[in-house]
Coordinates of C-alpha atoms in Angstrom, one line a residue:
X1 CA -20.1 10.7 -61.0
X2 CA -20.1 7.7 -59.5
X3 CA -20.9 4.2 -61.9
X4 CA -22.5 1.6 -59.8
X5 CA -20.9 -1.9 -60.3
X6 CA -17.3 -0.6 -61.8
X7 CA -14.9 1.9 -62.1
X8 CA -15.6 5.3 -63.7
X9 CA -15.1 5.3 -67.4
X10 CA -11.5 6.1 -68.7
X11 CA -12.9 9.2 -70.3
X12 CA -14.2 10.8 -67.3
X13 CA -11.1 9.7 -65.5
X14 CA -9.5 12.1 -68.1
X15 CA -12.1 14.7 -67.6
X16 CA -12.3 14.6 -63.4
X17 CA -8.4 15.0 -63.6
X18 CA -8.2 17.6 -66.0
X19 CA -11.0 19.5 -64.3
X20 CA -8.7 19.6 -60.9
X21 CA -5.7 20.9 -63.0
X22 CA -7.8 23.5 -64.7
X23 CA -8.7 24.9 -61.2
X24 CA -5.0 25.5 -60.9
X25 CA -4.9 27.0 -64.3
X26 CA -5.5 30.4 -65.6
X27 CA -7.8 31.5 -68.8
X28 CA -6.2 31.2 -71.8
X29 CA -3.6 29.0 -70.7
X30 CA -2.8 25.8 -72.7
X31 CA -3.6 22.6 -71.6
X32 CA -1.2 19.7 -72.3
X33 CA -0.9 18.4 -75.9
X34 CA -2.9 15.3 -76.8
X35 CA 0.1 13.2 -76.9
X36 CA 1.1 14.2 -73.4
X37 CA -2.0 13.2 -72.2
X38 CA -1.6 9.7 -73.7
X39 CA 1.5 9.4 -71.8
X40 CA 0.1 10.8 -68.8
X41 CA -2.9 8.9 -68.8
X42 CA -1.5 6.0 -70.6
X43 CA -5.1 5.4 -72.4
X44 CA -5.8 5.6 -76.1
X45 CA -6.1 8.7 -77.9
X46 CA -10.0 8.5 -78.6
X47 CA -10.3 8.4 -74.8
X48 CA -8.3 11.3 -74.5
X49 CA -10.3 13.3 -76.9
X50 CA -13.6 12.1 -75.3
X51 CA -12.6 13.3 -72.2
X52 CA -11.6 16.9 -73.7
X53 CA -14.7 16.7 -75.6
X54 CA -16.5 16.5 -72.1
X55 CA -14.7 19.7 -71.2
X56 CA -15.5 21.5 -74.0
X57 CA -19.2 20.8 -73.6
X58 CA -19.0 22.0 -70.2
X59 CA -17.7 25.3 -71.3
X60 CA -14.2 24.7 -69.5
X61 CA -12.0 24.6 -72.2
X62 CA -11.8 26.0 -75.7
X63 CA -10.2 23.8 -78.8
X64 CA -8.0 26.0 -81.1
X65 CA -7.3 23.3 -84.0
X66 CA -3.8 22.3 -84.1
X67 CA -3.0 25.0 -81.7
X68 CA -4.1 23.0 -78.9
X69 CA -6.7 23.3 -76.1
X70 CA -6.9 26.3 -73.7
X71 CA -8.6 27.2 -70.6
X72 CA -11.8 29.1 -71.4
X73 CA -12.3 32.5 -69.8
X74 CA -15.0 34.0 -67.8
X75 CA -17.0 35.2 -70.8
X76 CA -17.7 31.6 -71.7
X77 CA -21.4 30.3 -71.9
X78 CA -22.7 29.6 -68.7
X79 CA -25.1 26.6 -68.1
X80 CA -27.9 28.6 -68.4
X81 CA -27.0 29.7 -71.9
X82 CA -26.6 26.4 -72.7
X83 CA -30.2 25.7 -71.7
X84 CA -31.5 28.7 -73.7
X85 CA -29.8 27.3 -76.6
X86 CA -31.2 23.9 -75.9
X87 CA -34.7 25.4 -75.7
X88 CA -34.2 27.5 -78.7
X89 CA -33.3 24.3 -80.7
X90 CA -36.5 22.4 -79.5
X91 CA -38.7 25.3 -80.4
X92 CA -37.3 25.5 -83.7
X93 CA -37.4 22.0 -84.5
X94 CA -41.2 22.3 -83.1
X95 CA -41.9 24.8 -85.5
X96 CA -40.2 23.2 -88.4
X97 CA -42.4 20.1 -88.0
X98 CA -45.5 22.2 -87.9
X99 CA -44.5 24.2 -91.3
X100 CA -44.0 20.8 -92.7
X101 CA -47.3 19.6 -92.0
X102 CA -49.0 23.1 -93.2
X103 CA -47.0 22.4 -96.4
X104 CA -48.6 19.0 -96.7
X105 CA -52.2 20.4 -95.8
X106 CA -51.7 22.9 -98.6
X107 CA -50.1 20.2 -101.0
X108 CA -53.2 18.0 -100.7
X109 CA -55.5 20.8 -101.0
X110 CA -54.2 22.4 -103.9
X111 CA -53.4 19.1 -106.1

C-alpha cells in the first residue's frame, strides 16, 4: 500500500516487514518478542502493537497472551470467512433495529 505525499506509516512498515518474515516461517513458529521488535525497528511499543494487530486482523498471526505471537496455521479463517462474519454482523444489527422498532410500536399501541 502506498500513501500519496509521504512514506508509509510506521505501523504499516512493521506489518510489511513481518509479513516478509512470516513467509519464511512455519505455522506455529513464534515471532520475536515485542521488546525485540522495538529494538529491531526503533519504534514505540504502541507502533509495534499496531503492526501486530494488523497481522492478527489479516489472520497471519495469533496471539497467545504473555506467550507471544505465533504464525497462524492453514486452518485460519480466510478472507471469505471474515467477509461472511461481517455480513452476519450487519444482518444481526439490522434485525436488532427492526425488533427495537417493533417493540416501540407495540409499546405505543398498548399504552
